[in-house]
Amino acid sequence: MDHFGLWFANAVIAVSKTEKAFLSRRTFGNKRIHVVWDPVDFNDAYLPARASSSVVVGYIGNSAWYQGLQHLIEAAKILSSDERVSFRLAGFDSNDEKMFPRLSHVSYIGRVERAGVIEFLQGCDALVSPRLPAKVSNLQFPHKLSEYLIVGRPVIVSSASDQPMVVRDGKCGIVAEPLSGESIANAIRTIADLPATEREAWGRRAYEYAHEHIHAKVFAKKLGDVYAYVLR
C-alpha cells in the first residue's frame, strides 16, 4: 500500500529532508514530495535561561534503542566530577540500574504528563537529542527537538535526520559527531563554559528558529501549500 501510494499519489508528505531523499530514490516526480516537519503547538513557552554558572542538562523521550540514551548516560559518567553539570532525564522507566545507573548528579524523573512538559524543559539549561543515525530513525524528525527549540534552550544533537541542519541553520547548538559519550560530554563542557548571556543568545535563536520553521501555524501553511500544489 505504501509503495502504491508513493507512486500514484498526487502529493506525498515527508517528515524530514532525509526521508524525502530516501523516497526520491524510489519513485518519480520529486516535486510531488513535500517536507513538513513535526510541529509544536506550545504558546508562550519561551523562558530566558537562568543566569547561573551551573548547567542542568535535560532529555525527555522514551528509552527505545534508537534514542541513543546509552551515549547520554556515558556522557554523565564522564562528567561525574564536573560540579557544574547535572542531568534531568524524563519520559521512561529507569528501573534497570545496569542501563540507568544511580549517579549523584543524575535525576530520573520518569513519565511527565503533557501539561508538565514545558515546565520540565524550562527547568533545563541545555537539552540533548542523541538519536542514533540508524536507517529508520534517520528518516524521522524527532518531535523532542521541536519542543526543545520552542522553549529556547541550546541543544546538543546527533547527526541523525535533519537535526544537524536545524542546529547549524539556527545557530542554536552543537552537533555531537561522531556520536559518543565523549562527544556529548565535550559539547556539554562547551555550553557550560559559555557566559550565561551567550547561552541565552543560543536559546533565543532556538526559539526564533522554531517559530519560523516548526510552529503549528507554519505547519498549517505548509499543509495548505501541499493542497494548493495538488489543486493547481
Coordinates of C-alpha atoms in Angstrom, one line a residue:
M1 CA 0.0 0.0 0.0
D2 CA 2.8 2.4 0.8
H3 CA 4.5 1.6 -2.4
F4 CA 1.3 2.1 -4.4
G5 CA 0.7 5.5 -2.7
L6 CA 4.2 6.6 -3.3
W7 CA 4.0 6.0 -7.0
F8 CA 0.4 7.2 -7.7
A9 CA -0.4 9.9 -5.1
N10 CA -0.7 13.5 -6.4
A11 CA 1.4 14.6 -3.5
V12 CA 3.5 12.9 -0.8
I13 CA 4.4 14.4 2.6
A14 CA 7.7 13.5 4.1
V15 CA 8.5 14.3 7.8
S16 CA 12.2 15.2 7.1
K17 CA 14.5 16.1 4.3
T18 CA 16.3 12.8 4.8
E19 CA 13.1 11.0 4.3
K20 CA 12.4 13.0 1.1
A21 CA 15.8 12.0 -0.2
F22 CA 15.0 8.3 0.7
L23 CA 11.7 8.4 -1.1
S24 CA 13.0 10.3 -4.1
R25 CA 15.3 7.4 -4.9
R26 CA 12.3 5.1 -5.0
T27 CA 9.8 7.0 -7.2
F28 CA 9.5 9.6 -9.9
G29 CA 8.4 13.2 -9.7
N30 CA 10.4 14.5 -6.7
K31 CA 8.4 17.8 -6.8
R32 CA 5.4 15.8 -5.5
I33 CA 7.3 15.1 -2.3
H34 CA 6.9 17.9 0.3
V35 CA 8.7 18.1 3.6
V36 CA 6.6 19.1 6.6
W37 CA 8.3 19.0 9.9
D38 CA 6.6 17.8 13.1
P39 CA 5.1 21.0 14.7
V40 CA 4.7 22.2 18.2
D41 CA 1.6 24.0 19.5
F42 CA 3.0 25.4 22.7
N43 CA 2.3 29.1 23.1
D44 CA 4.4 31.5 25.2
A45 CA 6.8 28.7 26.0
Y46 CA 9.9 30.8 25.9
L47 CA 11.6 31.5 29.3
P48 CA 15.1 33.1 29.5
A49 CA 17.8 30.8 30.7
R50 CA 19.0 31.0 34.3
A51 CA 22.0 33.4 34.9
S52 CA 24.0 30.6 36.6
S53 CA 27.4 29.0 36.2
S54 CA 25.8 25.6 36.7
V55 CA 24.2 23.7 33.8
V56 CA 21.2 21.4 34.0
V57 CA 21.2 19.0 31.0
G58 CA 17.9 17.6 30.1
Y59 CA 16.3 14.8 28.0
I60 CA 12.7 13.8 27.6
G61 CA 11.5 10.9 25.5
N62 CA 11.3 7.1 25.5
S63 CA 14.2 4.7 26.1
A64 CA 14.0 2.8 22.8
W65 CA 17.3 1.7 21.4
Y66 CA 17.3 4.3 18.6
Q67 CA 17.1 7.2 21.1
G68 CA 20.8 6.8 21.9
L69 CA 20.3 7.1 25.6
Q70 CA 23.4 4.9 26.2
H71 CA 25.6 7.7 24.9
L72 CA 24.0 10.3 27.2
I73 CA 24.4 8.1 30.2
E74 CA 28.1 7.6 29.2
A75 CA 28.5 11.4 29.0
A76 CA 27.0 11.6 32.5
K77 CA 29.6 9.2 33.8
I78 CA 32.4 11.1 32.1
L79 CA 31.2 14.4 33.7
S80 CA 30.6 12.9 37.2
S81 CA 33.4 15.0 38.6
D82 CA 32.3 18.3 37.0
E83 CA 30.4 20.0 39.7
R84 CA 28.9 22.5 37.2
V85 CA 26.8 19.8 35.4
S86 CA 23.8 17.8 36.5
F87 CA 21.3 15.8 34.4
R88 CA 17.5 15.5 34.4
L89 CA 16.2 12.6 32.3
A90 CA 12.5 12.0 31.8
G91 CA 9.9 10.1 29.9
F92 CA 11.0 6.4 30.5
D93 CA 11.1 3.7 33.1
S94 CA 14.6 3.8 34.7
N95 CA 14.3 0.7 36.9
D96 CA 17.0 -1.2 35.1
E97 CA 20.0 0.1 37.1
K98 CA 22.5 -1.6 34.7
M99 CA 21.2 0.6 31.9
F100 CA 20.4 3.6 34.1
P101 CA 23.0 3.7 36.9
R102 CA 22.3 5.7 40.0
L103 CA 24.7 8.7 39.9
S104 CA 24.5 11.5 42.3
H105 CA 24.3 14.2 39.6
V106 CA 21.6 12.4 37.6
S107 CA 17.9 12.6 38.3
Y108 CA 15.5 10.2 36.7
I109 CA 12.1 11.9 36.5
G110 CA 10.0 9.2 34.9
R111 CA 6.9 9.9 33.0
V112 CA 5.9 13.6 32.6
E113 CA 2.3 14.4 31.8
R114 CA 1.7 16.5 28.7
A115 CA 0.8 19.5 30.8
G116 CA 4.1 19.4 32.6
V117 CA 6.4 19.1 29.6
I118 CA 7.1 22.8 29.2
E119 CA 7.9 23.2 32.9
F120 CA 10.3 20.3 32.7
L121 CA 12.1 21.7 29.7
Q122 CA 12.2 25.2 31.1
G123 CA 14.0 23.8 34.1
C124 CA 16.9 22.7 32.0
D125 CA 19.8 24.9 30.6
A126 CA 20.7 22.6 27.7
L127 CA 18.7 19.8 26.0
V128 CA 20.0 16.7 24.2
S129 CA 18.6 14.6 21.4
P130 CA 21.2 11.7 21.0
R131 CA 19.1 9.8 18.4
L132 CA 21.1 7.1 16.6
P133 CA 21.7 7.7 12.9
A134 CA 20.3 4.3 12.0
K135 CA 18.2 3.5 8.9
V136 CA 14.7 4.0 10.3
S137 CA 15.4 6.7 13.0
N138 CA 17.4 8.7 10.4
L139 CA 14.3 9.3 8.4
Q140 CA 12.1 10.6 11.2
F141 CA 12.1 14.1 12.5
P142 CA 12.4 13.8 16.3
H143 CA 9.5 15.6 18.0
K144 CA 11.6 16.2 21.1
L145 CA 13.8 18.6 19.1
S146 CA 10.8 20.7 18.1
E147 CA 9.9 21.0 21.8
Y148 CA 13.5 21.7 22.8
L149 CA 13.7 24.6 20.4
I150 CA 10.4 26.3 21.3
V151 CA 11.3 26.7 25.0
G152 CA 14.5 28.5 23.9
R153 CA 17.4 26.3 25.1
P154 CA 20.8 25.4 23.5
V155 CA 20.5 21.9 22.0
I156 CA 23.0 19.1 21.6
V157 CA 22.1 16.7 18.8
S158 CA 23.4 13.7 16.9
S159 CA 23.8 13.7 13.1
A160 CA 20.5 11.8 12.6
S161 CA 17.8 13.1 10.3
D162 CA 17.6 16.9 9.8
Q163 CA 19.0 17.7 13.3
P164 CA 22.4 18.9 12.1
M165 CA 20.8 21.2 9.5
V166 CA 18.4 22.7 12.2
V167 CA 21.2 23.3 14.7
R168 CA 23.6 24.8 12.1
D169 CA 21.0 27.0 10.4
G170 CA 19.6 28.1 13.6
K171 CA 23.0 28.7 15.3
C172 CA 21.5 27.3 18.4
G173 CA 23.5 24.3 19.5
I174 CA 26.2 21.7 18.8
V175 CA 26.2 18.5 16.7
A176 CA 27.9 15.7 18.7
E177 CA 29.7 14.0 15.9
P178 CA 30.7 11.2 15.8
L179 CA 28.0 10.3 18.3
S180 CA 29.5 9.0 21.5
G181 CA 29.5 9.7 25.2
E182 CA 32.7 11.7 24.8
S183 CA 31.4 13.9 22.0
I184 CA 28.3 14.7 24.0
A185 CA 30.4 15.4 27.1
N186 CA 32.6 17.7 25.1
A187 CA 29.5 19.5 23.8
I188 CA 28.2 19.9 27.4
R189 CA 31.5 21.3 28.5
T190 CA 31.4 23.8 25.7
I191 CA 28.0 25.0 26.7
A192 CA 29.0 25.1 30.4
D193 CA 32.0 27.3 29.5
L194 CA 29.8 29.9 27.8
P195 CA 28.9 33.0 29.7
A196 CA 25.2 33.0 30.7
T197 CA 24.5 35.8 28.3
E198 CA 25.8 33.7 25.4
R199 CA 23.8 30.7 26.4
E200 CA 20.8 32.9 26.5
A201 CA 21.6 34.1 22.9
W202 CA 21.8 30.5 21.7
G203 CA 18.4 29.8 23.3
R204 CA 16.8 32.9 21.9
R205 CA 17.9 31.8 18.4
A206 CA 16.5 28.3 19.0
Y207 CA 13.1 29.9 19.9
E208 CA 13.1 32.2 16.9
Y209 CA 14.0 29.3 14.6
A210 CA 11.2 27.2 16.0
H211 CA 8.7 30.0 15.4
E212 CA 9.9 30.5 11.9
H213 CA 10.0 26.8 10.8
I214 CA 8.2 24.5 13.3
H215 CA 5.3 26.3 14.9
A216 CA 1.8 24.9 14.4
K217 CA 0.9 28.0 12.2
V218 CA 3.8 27.2 9.9
F219 CA 2.7 23.6 9.8
A220 CA -0.8 24.7 8.7
K221 CA 0.6 26.9 6.0
K222 CA 2.8 24.1 4.7
L223 CA -0.2 21.7 4.5
G224 CA -2.1 24.4 2.7
D225 CA 0.8 24.7 0.2
V226 CA 0.6 21.0 -0.4
Y227 CA -3.2 21.2 -1.2
A228 CA -2.5 24.2 -3.4
Y229 CA 0.1 22.1 -5.3
V230 CA -2.4 19.3 -5.8
L231 CA -5.3 21.5 -6.9
R232 CA -3.3 23.8 -9.2

